[in-house]
PDB file of C-alpha atoms in Angstrom:
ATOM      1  CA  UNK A   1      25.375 -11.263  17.740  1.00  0.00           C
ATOM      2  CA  UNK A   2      23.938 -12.453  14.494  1.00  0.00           C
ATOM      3  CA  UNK A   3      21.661 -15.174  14.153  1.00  0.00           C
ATOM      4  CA  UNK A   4      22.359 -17.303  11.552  1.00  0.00           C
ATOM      5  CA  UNK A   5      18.993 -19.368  11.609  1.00  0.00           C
ATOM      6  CA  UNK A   6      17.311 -15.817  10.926  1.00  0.00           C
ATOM      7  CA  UNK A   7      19.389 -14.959   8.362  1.00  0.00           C
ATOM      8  CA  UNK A   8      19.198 -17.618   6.351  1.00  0.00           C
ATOM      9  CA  UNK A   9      14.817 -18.132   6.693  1.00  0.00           C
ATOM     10  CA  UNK A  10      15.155 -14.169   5.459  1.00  0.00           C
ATOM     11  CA  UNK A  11      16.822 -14.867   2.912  1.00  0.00           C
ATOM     12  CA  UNK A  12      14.430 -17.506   1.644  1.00  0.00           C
ATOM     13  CA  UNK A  13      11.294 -15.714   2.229  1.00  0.00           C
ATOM     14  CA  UNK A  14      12.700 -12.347   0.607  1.00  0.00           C
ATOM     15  CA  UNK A  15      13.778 -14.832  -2.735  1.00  0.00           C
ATOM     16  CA  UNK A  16      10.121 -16.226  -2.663  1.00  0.00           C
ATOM     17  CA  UNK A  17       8.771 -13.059  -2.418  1.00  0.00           C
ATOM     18  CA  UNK A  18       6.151 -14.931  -1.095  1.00  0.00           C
ATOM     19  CA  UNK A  19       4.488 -15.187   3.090  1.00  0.00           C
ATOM     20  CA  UNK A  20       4.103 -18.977   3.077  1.00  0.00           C
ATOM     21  CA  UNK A  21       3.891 -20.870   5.794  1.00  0.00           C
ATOM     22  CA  UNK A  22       6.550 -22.790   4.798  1.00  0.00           C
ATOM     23  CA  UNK A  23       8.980 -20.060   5.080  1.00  0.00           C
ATOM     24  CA  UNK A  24       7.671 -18.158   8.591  1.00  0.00           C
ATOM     25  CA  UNK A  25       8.563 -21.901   9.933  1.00  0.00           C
ATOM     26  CA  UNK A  26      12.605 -21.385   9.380  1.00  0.00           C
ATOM     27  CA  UNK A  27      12.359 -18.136  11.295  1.00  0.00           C
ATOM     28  CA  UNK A  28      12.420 -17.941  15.235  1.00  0.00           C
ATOM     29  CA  UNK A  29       9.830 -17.619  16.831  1.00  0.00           C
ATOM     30  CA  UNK A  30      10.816 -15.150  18.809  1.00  0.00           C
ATOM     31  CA  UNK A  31      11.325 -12.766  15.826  1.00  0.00           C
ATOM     32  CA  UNK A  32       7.770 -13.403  14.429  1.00  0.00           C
ATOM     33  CA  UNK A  33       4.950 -11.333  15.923  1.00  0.00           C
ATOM     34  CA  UNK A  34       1.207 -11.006  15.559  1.00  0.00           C
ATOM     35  CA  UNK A  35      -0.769  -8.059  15.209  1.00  0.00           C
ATOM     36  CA  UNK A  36      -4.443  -8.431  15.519  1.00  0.00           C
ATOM     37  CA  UNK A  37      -6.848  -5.998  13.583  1.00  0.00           C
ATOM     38  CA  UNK A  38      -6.396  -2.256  14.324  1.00  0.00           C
ATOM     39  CA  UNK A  39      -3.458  -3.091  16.687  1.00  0.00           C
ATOM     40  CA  UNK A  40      -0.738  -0.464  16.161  1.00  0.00           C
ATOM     41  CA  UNK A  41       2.432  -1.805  14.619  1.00  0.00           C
ATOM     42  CA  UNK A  42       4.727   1.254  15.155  1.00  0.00           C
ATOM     43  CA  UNK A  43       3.943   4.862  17.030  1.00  0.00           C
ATOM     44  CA  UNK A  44       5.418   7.626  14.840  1.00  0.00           C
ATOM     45  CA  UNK A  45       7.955   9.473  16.958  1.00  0.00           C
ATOM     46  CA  UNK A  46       8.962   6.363  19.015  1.00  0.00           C
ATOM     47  CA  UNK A  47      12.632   5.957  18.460  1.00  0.00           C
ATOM     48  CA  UNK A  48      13.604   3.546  15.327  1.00  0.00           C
ATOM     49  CA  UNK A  49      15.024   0.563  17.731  1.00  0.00           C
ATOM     50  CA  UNK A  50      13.673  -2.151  15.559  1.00  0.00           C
ATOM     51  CA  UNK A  51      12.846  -3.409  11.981  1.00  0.00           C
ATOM     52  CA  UNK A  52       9.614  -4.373  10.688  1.00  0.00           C
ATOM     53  CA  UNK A  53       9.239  -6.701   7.710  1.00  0.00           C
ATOM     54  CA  UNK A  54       5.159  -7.789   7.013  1.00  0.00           C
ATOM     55  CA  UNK A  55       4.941 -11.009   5.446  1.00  0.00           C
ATOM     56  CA  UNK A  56       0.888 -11.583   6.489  1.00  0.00           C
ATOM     57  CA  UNK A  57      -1.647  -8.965   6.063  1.00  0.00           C
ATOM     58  CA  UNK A  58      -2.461  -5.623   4.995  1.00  0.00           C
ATOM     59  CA  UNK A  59      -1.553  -2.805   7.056  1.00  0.00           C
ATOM     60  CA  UNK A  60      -2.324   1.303   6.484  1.00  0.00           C
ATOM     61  CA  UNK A  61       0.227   4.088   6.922  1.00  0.00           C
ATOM     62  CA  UNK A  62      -0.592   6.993   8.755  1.00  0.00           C
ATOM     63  CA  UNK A  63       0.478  10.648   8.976  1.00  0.00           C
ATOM     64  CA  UNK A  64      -1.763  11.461  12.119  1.00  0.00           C
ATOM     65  CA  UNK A  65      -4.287   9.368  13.872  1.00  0.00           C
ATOM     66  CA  UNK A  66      -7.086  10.563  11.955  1.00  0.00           C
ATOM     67  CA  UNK A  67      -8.619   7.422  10.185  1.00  0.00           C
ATOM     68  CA  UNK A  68     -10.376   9.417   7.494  1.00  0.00           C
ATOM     69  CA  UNK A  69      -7.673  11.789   6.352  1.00  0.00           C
ATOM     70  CA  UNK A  70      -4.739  10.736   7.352  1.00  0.00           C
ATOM     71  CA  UNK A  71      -3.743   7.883   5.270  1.00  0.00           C
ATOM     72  CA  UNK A  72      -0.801   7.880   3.469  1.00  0.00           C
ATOM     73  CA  UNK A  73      -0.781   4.519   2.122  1.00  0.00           C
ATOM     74  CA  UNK A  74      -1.727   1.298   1.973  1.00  0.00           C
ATOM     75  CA  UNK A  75       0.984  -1.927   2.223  1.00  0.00           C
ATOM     76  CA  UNK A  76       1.509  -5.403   2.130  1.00  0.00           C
ATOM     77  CA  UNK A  77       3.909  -8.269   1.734  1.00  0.00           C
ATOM     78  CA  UNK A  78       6.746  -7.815   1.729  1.00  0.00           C
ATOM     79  CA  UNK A  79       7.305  -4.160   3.113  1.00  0.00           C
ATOM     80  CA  UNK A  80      10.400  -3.431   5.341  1.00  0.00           C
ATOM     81  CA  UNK A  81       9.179  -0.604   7.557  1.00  0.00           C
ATOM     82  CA  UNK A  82      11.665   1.968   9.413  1.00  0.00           C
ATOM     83  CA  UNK A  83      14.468   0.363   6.573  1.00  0.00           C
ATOM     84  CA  UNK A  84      14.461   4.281   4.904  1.00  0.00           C
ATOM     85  CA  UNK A  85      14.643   5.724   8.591  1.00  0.00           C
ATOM     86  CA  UNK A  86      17.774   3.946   9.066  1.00  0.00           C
ATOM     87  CA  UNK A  87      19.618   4.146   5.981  1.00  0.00           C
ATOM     88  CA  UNK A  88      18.401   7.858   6.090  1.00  0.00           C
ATOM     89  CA  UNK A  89      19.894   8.164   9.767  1.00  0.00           C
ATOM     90  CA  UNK A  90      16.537   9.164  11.046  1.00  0.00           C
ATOM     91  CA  UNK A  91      16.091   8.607  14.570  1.00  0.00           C
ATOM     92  CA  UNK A  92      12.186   8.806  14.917  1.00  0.00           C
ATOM     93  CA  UNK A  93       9.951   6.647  12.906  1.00  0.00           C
ATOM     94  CA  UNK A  94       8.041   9.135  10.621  1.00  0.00           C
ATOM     95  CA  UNK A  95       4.441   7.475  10.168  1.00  0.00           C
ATOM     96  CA  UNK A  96       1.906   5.452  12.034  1.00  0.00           C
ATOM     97  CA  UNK A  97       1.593   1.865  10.900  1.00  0.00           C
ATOM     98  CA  UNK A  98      -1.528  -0.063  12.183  1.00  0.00           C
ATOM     99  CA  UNK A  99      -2.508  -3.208  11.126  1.00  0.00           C
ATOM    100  CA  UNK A 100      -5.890  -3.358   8.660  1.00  0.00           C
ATOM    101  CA  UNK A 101      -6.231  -7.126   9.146  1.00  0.00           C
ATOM    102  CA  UNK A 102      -4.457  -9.499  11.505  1.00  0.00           C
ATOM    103  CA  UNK A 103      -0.567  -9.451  10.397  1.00  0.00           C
ATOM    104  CA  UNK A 104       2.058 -11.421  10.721  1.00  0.00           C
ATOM    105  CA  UNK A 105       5.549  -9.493  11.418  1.00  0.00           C
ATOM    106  CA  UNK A 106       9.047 -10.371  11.403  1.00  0.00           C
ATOM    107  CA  UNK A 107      10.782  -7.328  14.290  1.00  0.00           C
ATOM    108  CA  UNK A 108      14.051  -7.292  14.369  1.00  0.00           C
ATOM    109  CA  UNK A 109      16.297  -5.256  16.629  1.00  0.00           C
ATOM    110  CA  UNK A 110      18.570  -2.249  14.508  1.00  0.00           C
ATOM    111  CA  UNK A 111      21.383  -3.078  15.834  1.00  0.00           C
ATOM    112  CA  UNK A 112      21.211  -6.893  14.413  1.00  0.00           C
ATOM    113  CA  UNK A 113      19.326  -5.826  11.401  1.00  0.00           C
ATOM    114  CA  UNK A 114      22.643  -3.651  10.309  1.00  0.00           C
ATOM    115  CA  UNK A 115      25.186  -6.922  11.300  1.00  0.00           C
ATOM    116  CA  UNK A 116      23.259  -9.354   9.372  1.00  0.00           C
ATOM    117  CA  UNK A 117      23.281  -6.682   6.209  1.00  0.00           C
ATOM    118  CA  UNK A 118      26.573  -6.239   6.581  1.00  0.00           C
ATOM    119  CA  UNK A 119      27.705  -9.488   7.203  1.00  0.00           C
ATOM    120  CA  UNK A 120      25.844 -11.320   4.348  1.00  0.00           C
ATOM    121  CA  UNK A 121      25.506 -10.447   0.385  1.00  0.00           C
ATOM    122  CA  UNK A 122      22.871 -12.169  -0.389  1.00  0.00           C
ATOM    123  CA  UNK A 123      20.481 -11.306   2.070  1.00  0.00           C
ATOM    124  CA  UNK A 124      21.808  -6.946   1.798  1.00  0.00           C
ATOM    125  CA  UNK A 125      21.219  -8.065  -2.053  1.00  0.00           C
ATOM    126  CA  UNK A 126      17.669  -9.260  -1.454  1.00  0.00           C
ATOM    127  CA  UNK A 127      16.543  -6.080   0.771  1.00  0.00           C
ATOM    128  CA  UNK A 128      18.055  -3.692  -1.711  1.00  0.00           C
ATOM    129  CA  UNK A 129      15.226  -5.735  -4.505  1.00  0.00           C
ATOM    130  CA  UNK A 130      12.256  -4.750  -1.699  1.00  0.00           C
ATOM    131  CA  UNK A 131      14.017  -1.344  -0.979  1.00  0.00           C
ATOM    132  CA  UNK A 132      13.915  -0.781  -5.031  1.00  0.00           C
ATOM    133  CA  UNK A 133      10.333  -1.614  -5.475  1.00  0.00           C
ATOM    134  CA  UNK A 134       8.975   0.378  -2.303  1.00  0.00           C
ATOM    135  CA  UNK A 135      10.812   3.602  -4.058  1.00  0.00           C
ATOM    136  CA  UNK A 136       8.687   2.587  -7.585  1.00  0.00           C
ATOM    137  CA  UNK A 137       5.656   2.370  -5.533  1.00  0.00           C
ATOM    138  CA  UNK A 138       6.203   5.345  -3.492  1.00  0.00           C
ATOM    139  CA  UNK A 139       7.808   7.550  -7.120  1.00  0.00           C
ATOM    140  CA  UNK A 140       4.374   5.795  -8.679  1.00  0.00           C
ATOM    141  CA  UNK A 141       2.078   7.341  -5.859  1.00  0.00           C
ATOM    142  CA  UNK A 142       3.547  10.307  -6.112  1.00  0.00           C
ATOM    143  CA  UNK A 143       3.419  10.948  -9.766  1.00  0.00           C
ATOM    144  CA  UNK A 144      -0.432  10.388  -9.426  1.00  0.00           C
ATOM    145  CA  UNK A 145      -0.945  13.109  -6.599  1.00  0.00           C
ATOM    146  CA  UNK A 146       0.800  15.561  -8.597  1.00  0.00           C
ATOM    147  CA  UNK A 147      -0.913  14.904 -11.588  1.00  0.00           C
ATOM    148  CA  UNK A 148      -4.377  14.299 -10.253  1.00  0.00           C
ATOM    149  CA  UNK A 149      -3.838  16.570  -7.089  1.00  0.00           C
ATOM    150  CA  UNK A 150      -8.455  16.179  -6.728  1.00  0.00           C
ATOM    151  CA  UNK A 151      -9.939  13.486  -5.853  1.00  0.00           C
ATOM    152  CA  UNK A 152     -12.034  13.691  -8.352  1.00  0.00           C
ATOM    153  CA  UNK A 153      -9.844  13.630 -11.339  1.00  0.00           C
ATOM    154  CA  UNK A 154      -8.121  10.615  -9.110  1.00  0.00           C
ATOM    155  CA  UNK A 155     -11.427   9.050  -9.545  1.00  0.00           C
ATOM    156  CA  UNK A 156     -12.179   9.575 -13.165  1.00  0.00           C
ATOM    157  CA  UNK A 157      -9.026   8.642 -14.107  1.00  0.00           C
ATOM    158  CA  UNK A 158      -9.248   5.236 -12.182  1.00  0.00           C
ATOM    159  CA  UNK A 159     -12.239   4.773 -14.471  1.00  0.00           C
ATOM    160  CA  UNK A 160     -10.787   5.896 -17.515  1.00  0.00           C
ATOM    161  CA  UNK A 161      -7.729   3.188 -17.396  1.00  0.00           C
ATOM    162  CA  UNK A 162     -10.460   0.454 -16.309  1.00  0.00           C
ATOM    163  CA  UNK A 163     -12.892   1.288 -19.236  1.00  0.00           C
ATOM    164  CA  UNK A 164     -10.236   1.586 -21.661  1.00  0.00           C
ATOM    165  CA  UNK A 165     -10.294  -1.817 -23.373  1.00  0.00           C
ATOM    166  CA  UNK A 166     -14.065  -3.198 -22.909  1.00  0.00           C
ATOM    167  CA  UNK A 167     -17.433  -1.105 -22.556  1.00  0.00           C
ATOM    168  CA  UNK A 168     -19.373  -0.852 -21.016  1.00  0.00           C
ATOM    169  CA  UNK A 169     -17.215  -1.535 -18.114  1.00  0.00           C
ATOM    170  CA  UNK A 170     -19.158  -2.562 -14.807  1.00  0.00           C
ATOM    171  CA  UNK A 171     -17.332  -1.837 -11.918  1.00  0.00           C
ATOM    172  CA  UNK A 172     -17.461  -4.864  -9.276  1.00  0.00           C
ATOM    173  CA  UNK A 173     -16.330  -3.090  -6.177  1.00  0.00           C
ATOM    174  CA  UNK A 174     -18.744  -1.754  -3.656  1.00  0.00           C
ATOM    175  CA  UNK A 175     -17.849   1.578  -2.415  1.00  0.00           C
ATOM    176  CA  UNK A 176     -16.105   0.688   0.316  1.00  0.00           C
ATOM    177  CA  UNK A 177     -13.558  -0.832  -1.539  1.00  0.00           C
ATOM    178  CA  UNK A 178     -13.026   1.608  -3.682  1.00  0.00           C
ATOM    179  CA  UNK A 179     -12.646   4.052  -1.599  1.00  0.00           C
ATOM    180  CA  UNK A 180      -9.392   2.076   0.284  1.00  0.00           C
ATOM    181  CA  UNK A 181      -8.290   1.138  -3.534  1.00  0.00           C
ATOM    182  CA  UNK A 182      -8.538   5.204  -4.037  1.00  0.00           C
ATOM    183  CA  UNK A 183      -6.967   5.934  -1.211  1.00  0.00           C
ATOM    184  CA  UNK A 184     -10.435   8.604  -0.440  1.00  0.00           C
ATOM    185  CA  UNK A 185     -12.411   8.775   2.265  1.00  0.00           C
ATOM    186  CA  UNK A 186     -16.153   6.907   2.054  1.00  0.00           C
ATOM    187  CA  UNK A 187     -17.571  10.198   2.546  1.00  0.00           C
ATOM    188  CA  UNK A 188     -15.564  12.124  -0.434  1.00  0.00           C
ATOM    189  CA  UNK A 189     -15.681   9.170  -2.260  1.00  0.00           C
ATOM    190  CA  UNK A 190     -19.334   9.214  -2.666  1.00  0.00           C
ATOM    191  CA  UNK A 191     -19.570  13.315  -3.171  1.00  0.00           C
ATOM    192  CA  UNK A 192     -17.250  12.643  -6.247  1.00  0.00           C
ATOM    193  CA  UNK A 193     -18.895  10.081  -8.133  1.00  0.00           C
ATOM    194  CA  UNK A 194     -21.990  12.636  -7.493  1.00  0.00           C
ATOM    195  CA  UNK A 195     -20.099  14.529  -9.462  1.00  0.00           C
ATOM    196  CA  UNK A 196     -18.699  12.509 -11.926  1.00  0.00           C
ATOM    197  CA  UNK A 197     -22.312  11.232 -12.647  1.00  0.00           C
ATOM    198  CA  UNK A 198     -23.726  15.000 -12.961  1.00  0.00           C
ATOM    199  CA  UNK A 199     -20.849  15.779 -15.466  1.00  0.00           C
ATOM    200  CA  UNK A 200     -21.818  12.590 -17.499  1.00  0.00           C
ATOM    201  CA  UNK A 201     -18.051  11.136 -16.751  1.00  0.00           C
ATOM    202  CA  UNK A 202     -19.800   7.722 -15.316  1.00  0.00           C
ATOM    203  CA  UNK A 203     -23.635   6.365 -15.205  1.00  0.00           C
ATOM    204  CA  UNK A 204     -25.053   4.676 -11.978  1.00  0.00           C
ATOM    205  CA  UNK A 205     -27.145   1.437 -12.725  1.00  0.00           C
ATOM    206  CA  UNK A 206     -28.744  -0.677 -10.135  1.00  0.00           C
ATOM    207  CA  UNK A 207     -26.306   0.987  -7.926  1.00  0.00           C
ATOM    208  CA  UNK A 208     -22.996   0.158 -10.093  1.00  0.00           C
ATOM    209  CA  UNK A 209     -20.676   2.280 -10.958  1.00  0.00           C
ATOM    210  CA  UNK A 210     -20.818   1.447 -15.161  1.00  0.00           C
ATOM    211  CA  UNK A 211     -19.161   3.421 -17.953  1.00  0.00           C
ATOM    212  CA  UNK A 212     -20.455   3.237 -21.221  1.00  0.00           C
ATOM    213  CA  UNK A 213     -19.573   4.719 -24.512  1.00  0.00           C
ATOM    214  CA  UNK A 214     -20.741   8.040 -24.072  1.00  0.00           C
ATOM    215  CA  UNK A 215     -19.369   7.921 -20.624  1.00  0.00           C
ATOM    216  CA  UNK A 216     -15.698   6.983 -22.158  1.00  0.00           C
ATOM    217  CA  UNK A 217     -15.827   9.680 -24.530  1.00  0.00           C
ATOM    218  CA  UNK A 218     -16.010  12.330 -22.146  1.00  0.00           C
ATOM    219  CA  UNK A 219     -13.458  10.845 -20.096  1.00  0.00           C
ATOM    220  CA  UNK A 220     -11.207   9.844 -22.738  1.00  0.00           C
ATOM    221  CA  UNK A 221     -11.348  14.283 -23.703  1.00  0.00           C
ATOM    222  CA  UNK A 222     -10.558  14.840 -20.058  1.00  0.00           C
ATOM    223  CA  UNK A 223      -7.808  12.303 -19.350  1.00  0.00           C
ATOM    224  CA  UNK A 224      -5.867  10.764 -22.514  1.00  0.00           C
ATOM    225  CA  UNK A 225      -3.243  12.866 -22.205  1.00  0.00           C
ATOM    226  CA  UNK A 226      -2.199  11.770 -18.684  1.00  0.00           C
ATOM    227  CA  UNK A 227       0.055   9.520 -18.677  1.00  0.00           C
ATOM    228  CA  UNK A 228       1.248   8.121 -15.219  1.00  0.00           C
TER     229      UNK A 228
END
């Protein structure tokens, strides 16, 4: 049976693009749920019985429980999750999705997920906009692994784009950050920019990460002619 009062607060928050308050408050409450810090969102391998659309918080995707390596990617608002398993048929969900900071998620069962579609233009028209931009985010990350397939060159090239247009460019992030920016492990993270600074690609001062004009130079040889 479809719920209208759901359909309708989708349809506004999917326009808005936007996780205001304003806009969880037309949905049930019985289709909004919260996910607390580490708390896993959806098992990989559990059978895709419901759909998943974030409008709070930043979750990671996982291939295997391994925190350090097995990232695939990182989301947030507004990502429908297990929407390619179903339009793909898929019976298993195909990742592990745990929440990186307290989330806010709208779960709604398959079955009523494909009525509602079906049943309404607007709101079919709305999820084919999110559907299109998760496949240019997901075509984007996949350009840059098979272009920069090292972490390294991942690296210097994330510091080539940022130093393009002002030097010396001081980077602001501690390392941590980076490395969930990156996408890299803490522990790689740091062996690279090792590397990097041995090579000349980046200078450490006072413990951040700067690139100056000498620094650009070398980068600017190594990475110009990548163009993601």
């Amino acid at each position: 049976m479809i719920n209208e009062k759901l359909t309708a607060g989708l349809i506004r928050l999917l326009k808005n693009h936007a996780p205001a308050e304003k806009y969880l408050a037309d949905l049930p409450n019985n289709f909004v749920h919260l996910y607390k810090k580490n708390e896993v969102i959806i098992n990989m391998h559990d059978s895709v019985d419901s759909i998943y659309i974030l409008v709070q918080g930043h979750a990671t995707v996982f291939g295997e429980l391994d925190h350090c390596n097995g990232i695939i990617s990182h989301i947030e608002p507004l990502e429908i999750l297990g929407l390619l398993e179903l339009l793909c048929s898929i019976e298993k969900y195909t990742a592990f999705v745990i929440a990186h900071t307290n989330c806010q998620v709208v779960k709604i069962p398959v079955s009523m997920f494909n009525e509602m579609i079906k049943s309404n233009s607007e709101l079919c028209y709305q999820v084919l906009l999110i559907l299109g931009k998760m496949t240019a985010i997901n075509m984007q990350e996949a350009a840059t692994k098979r272009l920069l397939p090292l972490p390294e060159d991942l690296i210097g090239y994330y510091f080539y784009l940022q130093s393009s247009s002002k030097r010396p460019y001081i980077c602001t992030y501690t390392r941590e950050q980076l490395s969930e920016i990156l996408n890299i492990n803490l522990r790689t993270l740091y062996r690279h920019l090792y590397s990097l600074k041995t090579k000349n690609f980046i200078s450490i001062t006072r413990g951040k990460i700067t690139i100056t004009d000498e620094n650009f130079k070398l980068l600017n040889k190594q990475y110009a002619d990548i163009v993601i």
